[in-house]
């Protein structure tokens, strides 16, 4: 495959990253998708929109968050110099809020009166409920019944924030079914409702828009690394479910040939165990069409979507953002995976050496750093996107470790 | 349209000659099992179905309401695949050479099958048209244009959100008929106001010579009759599929009499449609 002049020009006007992306939605939604695209284009050209986002990210979210030198971990692994991008210090405890601020301001510009969203682990649901409270908009969160049962604290948080949490009882009752149900709501309430998608997937323009709102992560890393080390990082490592924190970290660096990028998928019980035992869409899936875009999917021979497995409820989605599919195919980003066990080990290591309890999602990326850093020279600058904090995960981790709380 | 010599065009021409609207019935392939579905399909034309929509089951039918979602899952649990769906059509075609069959579903199972191979096999099996919910005109190159080249009609959905400006885009590569979705919503939920449907059909007719079928939310023979007064055909799906679900035992197996009960309901719908303009 020939190397493009730039990796940062996508998508094309029809929402394609190479063969991926697109707008695979029902006709009822199509006019609305076009309206969102136009509104976003106008907003991007308006300095006031950018200014309002900047202001809220600073005052409300608490950005910029630090690029932190993880000295003890670096010493312990004995190789690359490891930095953490501290997204877990954002208000609401994860990177999800970056995107929610941008999209709710867009929804307001569009004159929409009601917000809907899907959530898996509940992080995006909490971030959406938060911005809806902030801007006084009614908020309906679709969440699979199975996820509701295993993420009770986040369900209560959303309710405290004034959101209505609707249990989804169709399919396997997890994230993909929540997304189906949110789409059904949107089709029914097209006139007044805005669908605030939480990851860099779905129909165009969502993958592009979510990436743009999350690119603040990579932009800050670039500036901060320049201040700290006077140069670019050598490698960037992030976890991938839908892939919004990863694309936000990577995108500003895609055209820097010296910066290596590694995305870590959830290998669950192991990719070799088959497609029901992991959630690694790129490593263990193949291209198909779901939820508005062409991308790598976990699916059977007949094109039926499979339920993946991961210890992390935030990564067990059977698809991935279309830009990741493209970056994989052209070889710009390396896609690897970490198992549940490797993730649990990294989770505990981070807590004990750095005093930071990471989200299980982020611990997948850390597991790759544990494998890689010892083999690298001490002047290799490696950045982990610490996408979220792990408070939400302590119950499931305790269960896996056989501890009764 | 005048060049279209397929079964769909012929059937609508015949309905026009008879001076009545048609009844389009939807069932999901392999629901509740392949054997019962085969019996239902075989019985539909005699019960009064003028055209048959056969659902291609998909794990994630995001434009469908609870009734058709459940039907899709029943069919998948019964082992239905795209290949077995085409086998059902092939079997039906051996016994009925005239009733048009339209496959309705989502793109991914066809994508997984391979577009060209699927179109060749579907055409060979006797499929006349496709309604693929998640392929708007913006994605015509994926399946719509290859289907037209393969001689399979591609039937597009027009909705209440399809405005005057967008309508020509939606109609451009549509063939067979236009399916007007009478409500902004999912299948099997709310019913549209009759006057609004009449106005929408008139609007479509100003843009196209194709027949217009109307669906979503038609549950009774009376509602079907009302639609038949203003459109070229009435589509009934969820109500029939619900009848199938009602005929299952606690283990999800078809009880004796299910096929006859469902076909009896179709006869009532057909009677409604036939007396609409009487």
mmCIF file of N, CA and C in Angstrom, chain A residues 14 16 22-28 30-31 34 170 176 180 183-184 187-188 190 286-291 294 297 299 301-305, chain B residues 57-62 64 69 76 81-82 107-109 111-112 133-139 141-142 157 159 161-162 166 170 184-186:
data_model
loop_
_atom_site.group_PDB
_atom_site.id
_atom_site.type_symbol
_atom_site.label_atom_id
_atom_site.label_comp_id
_atom_site.label_asym_id
_atom_site.label_seq_id
_atom_site.Cartn_x
_atom_site.Cartn_y
_atom_site.Cartn_z
ATOM 1 N N UNK A 14 -17.556 12.077 2.171
ATOM 2 C CA UNK A 14 -18.619 11.094 2.424
ATOM 3 C C UNK A 14 -18.339 10.294 3.704
ATOM 4 N N UNK A 16 -15.490 8.708 4.612
ATOM 5 C CA UNK A 16 -14.684 7.494 4.481
ATOM 6 C C UNK A 16 -13.232 7.704 4.877
ATOM 7 N N UNK A 22 -18.360 5.866 6.557
ATOM 8 C CA UNK A 22 -19.582 5.948 5.768
ATOM 9 C C UNK A 22 -20.789 6.349 6.605
ATOM 10 N N UNK A 23 -21.973 6.190 5.981
ATOM 11 C CA UNK A 23 -23.215 6.605 6.644
ATOM 12 C C UNK A 23 -24.284 5.539 6.434
ATOM 13 N N UNK A 24 -24.159 4.436 7.142
ATOM 14 C CA UNK A 24 -25.083 3.320 6.968
ATOM 15 C C UNK A 24 -26.220 3.435 7.981
ATOM 16 N N UNK A 25 -27.149 4.342 7.702
ATOM 17 C CA UNK A 25 -28.275 4.537 8.619
ATOM 18 C C UNK A 25 -29.598 4.526 7.853
ATOM 19 N N UNK A 26 -30.690 4.337 8.601
ATOM 20 C CA UNK A 26 -32.026 4.342 8.014
ATOM 21 C C UNK A 26 -32.340 5.722 7.444
ATOM 22 N N UNK A 27 -33.184 5.734 6.414
ATOM 23 C CA UNK A 27 -33.529 6.987 5.751
ATOM 24 C C UNK A 27 -34.092 8.029 6.724
ATOM 25 N N UNK A 28 -34.845 7.578 7.725
ATOM 26 C CA UNK A 28 -35.418 8.534 8.683
ATOM 27 C C UNK A 28 -34.320 9.375 9.338
ATOM 28 N N UNK A 30 -31.236 9.895 8.032
ATOM 29 C CA UNK A 30 -30.268 10.478 7.099
ATOM 30 C C UNK A 30 -30.329 12.006 7.043
ATOM 31 N N UNK A 31 -31.523 12.615 6.941
ATOM 32 C CA UNK A 31 -31.544 14.086 6.925
ATOM 33 C C UNK A 31 -30.925 14.686 8.190
ATOM 34 N N UNK A 34 -27.143 14.530 8.099
ATOM 35 C CA UNK A 34 -26.631 15.606 7.235
ATOM 36 C C UNK A 34 -26.688 16.948 7.965
ATOM 37 N N UNK A 170 -33.065 -5.968 25.196
ATOM 38 C CA UNK A 170 -32.951 -6.721 23.950
ATOM 39 C C UNK A 170 -31.534 -7.268 23.799
ATOM 40 N N UNK A 176 -23.708 -2.837 22.793
ATOM 41 C CA UNK A 176 -24.205 -2.764 21.414
ATOM 42 C C UNK A 176 -25.723 -2.677 21.381
ATOM 43 N N UNK A 180 -28.215 0.164 19.830
ATOM 44 C CA UNK A 180 -29.395 -0.113 19.000
ATOM 45 C C UNK A 180 -30.609 0.640 19.539
ATOM 46 N N UNK A 183 -30.495 4.334 18.947
ATOM 47 C CA UNK A 183 -30.834 4.624 17.548
ATOM 48 C C UNK A 183 -32.346 4.552 17.335
ATOM 49 N N UNK A 184 -33.001 3.587 18.003
ATOM 50 C CA UNK A 184 -34.465 3.463 17.877
ATOM 51 C C UNK A 184 -35.158 4.690 18.467
ATOM 52 N N UNK A 187 -34.652 7.618 15.933
ATOM 53 C CA UNK A 187 -35.533 7.497 14.773
ATOM 54 C C UNK A 187 -36.943 7.970 15.123
ATOM 55 N N UNK A 188 -37.339 7.733 16.385
ATOM 56 C CA UNK A 188 -38.694 8.061 16.813
ATOM 57 C C UNK A 188 -38.829 9.534 17.203
ATOM 58 N N UNK A 190 -36.845 12.312 16.066
ATOM 59 C CA UNK A 190 -35.879 13.044 15.248
ATOM 60 C C UNK A 190 -35.923 14.557 15.404
ATOM 61 N N UNK A 286 -13.260 -9.094 11.539
ATOM 62 C CA UNK A 286 -13.073 -8.769 10.125
ATOM 63 C C UNK A 286 -14.065 -7.672 9.717
ATOM 64 N N UNK A 287 -13.801 -6.983 8.595
ATOM 65 C CA UNK A 287 -14.637 -5.823 8.257
ATOM 66 C C UNK A 287 -16.101 -6.182 8.002
ATOM 67 N N UNK A 288 -16.974 -5.301 8.438
ATOM 68 C CA UNK A 288 -18.407 -5.438 8.214
ATOM 69 C C UNK A 288 -19.078 -4.092 8.438
ATOM 70 N N UNK A 289 -20.407 -4.091 8.494
ATOM 71 C CA UNK A 289 -21.154 -2.839 8.644
ATOM 72 C C UNK A 289 -22.097 -2.943 9.841
ATOM 73 N N UNK A 290 -21.931 -2.047 10.799
ATOM 74 C CA UNK A 290 -22.807 -1.998 11.972
ATOM 75 C C UNK A 290 -22.834 -0.571 12.517
ATOM 76 N N UNK A 291 -23.996 -0.185 13.061
ATOM 77 C CA UNK A 291 -24.120 1.112 13.729
ATOM 78 C C UNK A 291 -23.596 2.272 12.885
ATOM 79 N N UNK A 294 -18.684 1.187 8.269
ATOM 80 C CA UNK A 294 -17.939 -0.026 7.939
ATOM 81 C C UNK A 294 -16.668 -0.010 8.773
ATOM 82 N N UNK A 297 -15.309 -5.828 12.821
ATOM 83 C CA UNK A 297 -16.362 -6.268 13.741
ATOM 84 C C UNK A 297 -16.119 -7.699 14.192
ATOM 85 N N UNK A 299 -17.886 -10.933 14.368
ATOM 86 C CA UNK A 299 -19.076 -11.463 13.718
ATOM 87 C C UNK A 299 -18.843 -12.916 13.312
ATOM 88 N N UNK A 301 -19.693 -16.265 10.576
ATOM 89 C CA UNK A 301 -19.600 -16.476 9.125
ATOM 90 C C UNK A 301 -20.755 -15.815 8.375
ATOM 91 N N UNK A 302 -21.921 -15.765 9.039
ATOM 92 C CA UNK A 302 -23.140 -15.277 8.390
ATOM 93 C C UNK A 302 -23.339 -13.770 8.573
ATOM 94 N N UNK A 303 -22.360 -13.099 9.195
ATOM 95 C CA UNK A 303 -22.490 -11.651 9.391
ATOM 96 C C UNK A 303 -23.344 -11.276 10.585
ATOM 97 N N UNK A 304 -23.609 -12.235 11.474
ATOM 98 C CA UNK A 304 -24.320 -11.901 12.715
ATOM 99 C C UNK A 304 -23.290 -11.411 13.729
ATOM 100 N N UNK A 305 -23.649 -10.346 14.443
ATOM 101 C CA UNK A 305 -22.697 -9.718 15.362
ATOM 102 C C UNK A 305 -22.568 -10.566 16.627
ATOM 103 N N UNK B 57 -32.838 -12.436 8.631
ATOM 104 C CA UNK B 57 -32.594 -12.183 10.051
ATOM 105 C C UNK B 57 -31.227 -11.562 10.320
ATOM 106 N N UNK B 58 -31.200 -10.634 11.287
ATOM 107 C CA UNK B 58 -29.954 -9.983 11.687
ATOM 108 C C UNK B 58 -29.963 -9.822 13.202
ATOM 109 N N UNK B 59 -28.789 -9.973 13.793
ATOM 110 C CA UNK B 59 -28.658 -9.913 15.255
ATOM 111 C C UNK B 59 -28.968 -8.527 15.823
ATOM 112 N N UNK B 60 -28.819 -7.481 15.026
ATOM 113 C CA UNK B 60 -28.948 -6.111 15.532
ATOM 114 C C UNK B 60 -29.874 -5.253 14.677
ATOM 115 N N UNK B 61 -31.166 -5.578 14.664
ATOM 116 C CA UNK B 61 -32.100 -4.844 13.784
ATOM 117 C C UNK B 61 -32.504 -3.495 14.380
ATOM 118 N N UNK B 62 -31.643 -2.463 14.179
ATOM 119 C CA UNK B 62 -31.844 -1.230 14.943
ATOM 120 C C UNK B 62 -32.968 -0.341 14.439
ATOM 121 N N UNK B 64 -35.998 -1.757 13.906
ATOM 122 C CA UNK B 64 -37.199 -2.533 14.180
ATOM 123 C C UNK B 64 -37.616 -2.479 15.634
ATOM 124 N N UNK B 69 -37.758 -7.611 16.222
ATOM 125 C CA UNK B 69 -36.499 -7.996 16.898
ATOM 126 C C UNK B 69 -36.597 -9.432 17.414
ATOM 127 N N UNK B 76 -32.800 -16.762 14.171
ATOM 128 C CA UNK B 76 -31.366 -17.062 14.321
ATOM 129 C C UNK B 76 -31.170 -18.262 15.236
ATOM 130 N N UNK B 81 -29.791 -18.800 8.275
ATOM 131 C CA UNK B 81 -28.677 -18.018 7.736
ATOM 132 C C UNK B 81 -29.147 -17.379 6.432
ATOM 133 N N UNK B 82 -28.291 -16.569 5.833
ATOM 134 C CA UNK B 82 -28.627 -15.975 4.537
ATOM 135 C C UNK B 82 -28.836 -17.089 3.502
ATOM 136 N N UNK B 107 -27.573 -4.655 6.053
ATOM 137 C CA UNK B 107 -26.520 -4.912 5.076
ATOM 138 C C UNK B 107 -25.505 -5.973 5.509
ATOM 139 N N UNK B 108 -25.198 -6.061 6.802
ATOM 140 C CA UNK B 108 -24.025 -6.870 7.173
ATOM 141 C C UNK B 108 -24.080 -8.344 6.740
ATOM 142 N N UNK B 109 -25.223 -9.030 6.885
ATOM 143 C CA UNK B 109 -25.239 -10.425 6.417
ATOM 144 C C UNK B 109 -24.942 -10.548 4.917
ATOM 145 N N UNK B 111 -23.086 -8.289 3.202
ATOM 146 C CA UNK B 111 -21.668 -7.915 3.145
ATOM 147 C C UNK B 111 -20.806 -9.140 3.440
ATOM 148 N N UNK B 112 -21.209 -9.913 4.455
ATOM 149 C CA UNK B 112 -20.443 -11.095 4.845
ATOM 150 C C UNK B 112 -20.535 -12.187 3.772
ATOM 151 N N UNK B 133 -32.439 -1.679 5.041
ATOM 152 C CA UNK B 133 -32.782 -0.517 5.855
ATOM 153 C C UNK B 133 -31.610 0.434 6.062
ATOM 154 N N UNK B 134 -30.410 -0.122 6.255
ATOM 155 C CA UNK B 134 -29.281 0.755 6.591
ATOM 156 C C UNK B 134 -28.433 1.133 5.370
ATOM 157 N N UNK B 135 -29.047 1.135 4.182
ATOM 158 C CA UNK B 135 -28.339 1.615 2.984
ATOM 159 C C UNK B 135 -29.089 2.791 2.368
ATOM 160 N N UNK B 136 -28.830 4.012 2.834
ATOM 161 C CA UNK B 136 -29.449 5.196 2.226
ATOM 162 C C UNK B 136 -28.793 5.474 0.864
ATOM 163 N N UNK B 137 -29.365 6.401 0.075
ATOM 164 C CA UNK B 137 -28.808 6.689 -1.254
ATOM 165 C C UNK B 137 -27.316 7.052 -1.207
ATOM 166 N N UNK B 138 -26.880 7.611 -0.092
ATOM 167 C CA UNK B 138 -25.469 7.995 0.054
ATOM 168 C C UNK B 138 -24.548 6.785 -0.085
ATOM 169 N N UNK B 139 -25.073 5.579 0.114
ATOM 170 C CA UNK B 139 -24.258 4.365 0.017
ATOM 171 C C UNK B 139 -24.691 3.489 -1.168
ATOM 172 N N UNK B 141 -23.490 2.812 -3.985
ATOM 173 C CA UNK B 141 -22.498 1.978 -4.676
ATOM 174 C C UNK B 141 -22.315 0.624 -4.009
ATOM 175 N N UNK B 142 -22.692 0.540 -2.737
ATOM 176 C CA UNK B 142 -22.475 -0.701 -1.993
ATOM 177 C C UNK B 142 -23.288 -1.863 -2.553
ATOM 178 N N UNK B 157 -36.834 3.196 1.025
ATOM 179 C CA UNK B 157 -37.793 3.737 1.982
ATOM 180 C C UNK B 157 -37.797 5.257 1.877
ATOM 181 N N UNK B 159 -39.497 8.532 4.022
ATOM 182 C CA UNK B 159 -40.025 8.709 5.384
ATOM 183 C C UNK B 159 -40.582 10.116 5.563
ATOM 184 N N UNK B 161 -39.367 12.296 7.245
ATOM 185 C CA UNK B 161 -38.247 13.244 7.316
ATOM 186 C C UNK B 161 -37.596 13.484 5.948
ATOM 187 N N UNK B 162 -38.046 12.732 4.936
ATOM 188 C CA UNK B 162 -37.500 12.938 3.591
ATOM 189 C C UNK B 162 -38.205 14.143 2.974
ATOM 190 N N UNK B 166 -34.852 16.458 -0.724
ATOM 191 C CA UNK B 166 -34.138 15.196 -0.679
ATOM 192 C C UNK B 166 -34.816 14.091 -1.501
ATOM 193 N N UNK B 170 -33.594 10.250 -3.067
ATOM 194 C CA UNK B 170 -34.097 8.967 -2.580
ATOM 195 C C UNK B 170 -34.708 8.151 -3.719
ATOM 196 N N UNK B 184 -42.221 8.516 11.703
ATOM 197 C CA UNK B 184 -40.814 8.565 12.078
ATOM 198 C C UNK B 184 -40.700 7.677 13.310
ATOM 199 N N UNK B 185 -40.137 6.500 13.129
ATOM 200 C CA UNK B 185 -40.062 5.591 14.262
ATOM 201 C C UNK B 185 -39.663 4.205 13.816
ATOM 202 N N UNK B 186 -39.839 3.243 14.727
ATOM 203 C CA UNK B 186 -39.478 1.868 14.429
ATOM 204 C C UNK B 186 -40.726 1.088 14.057
#
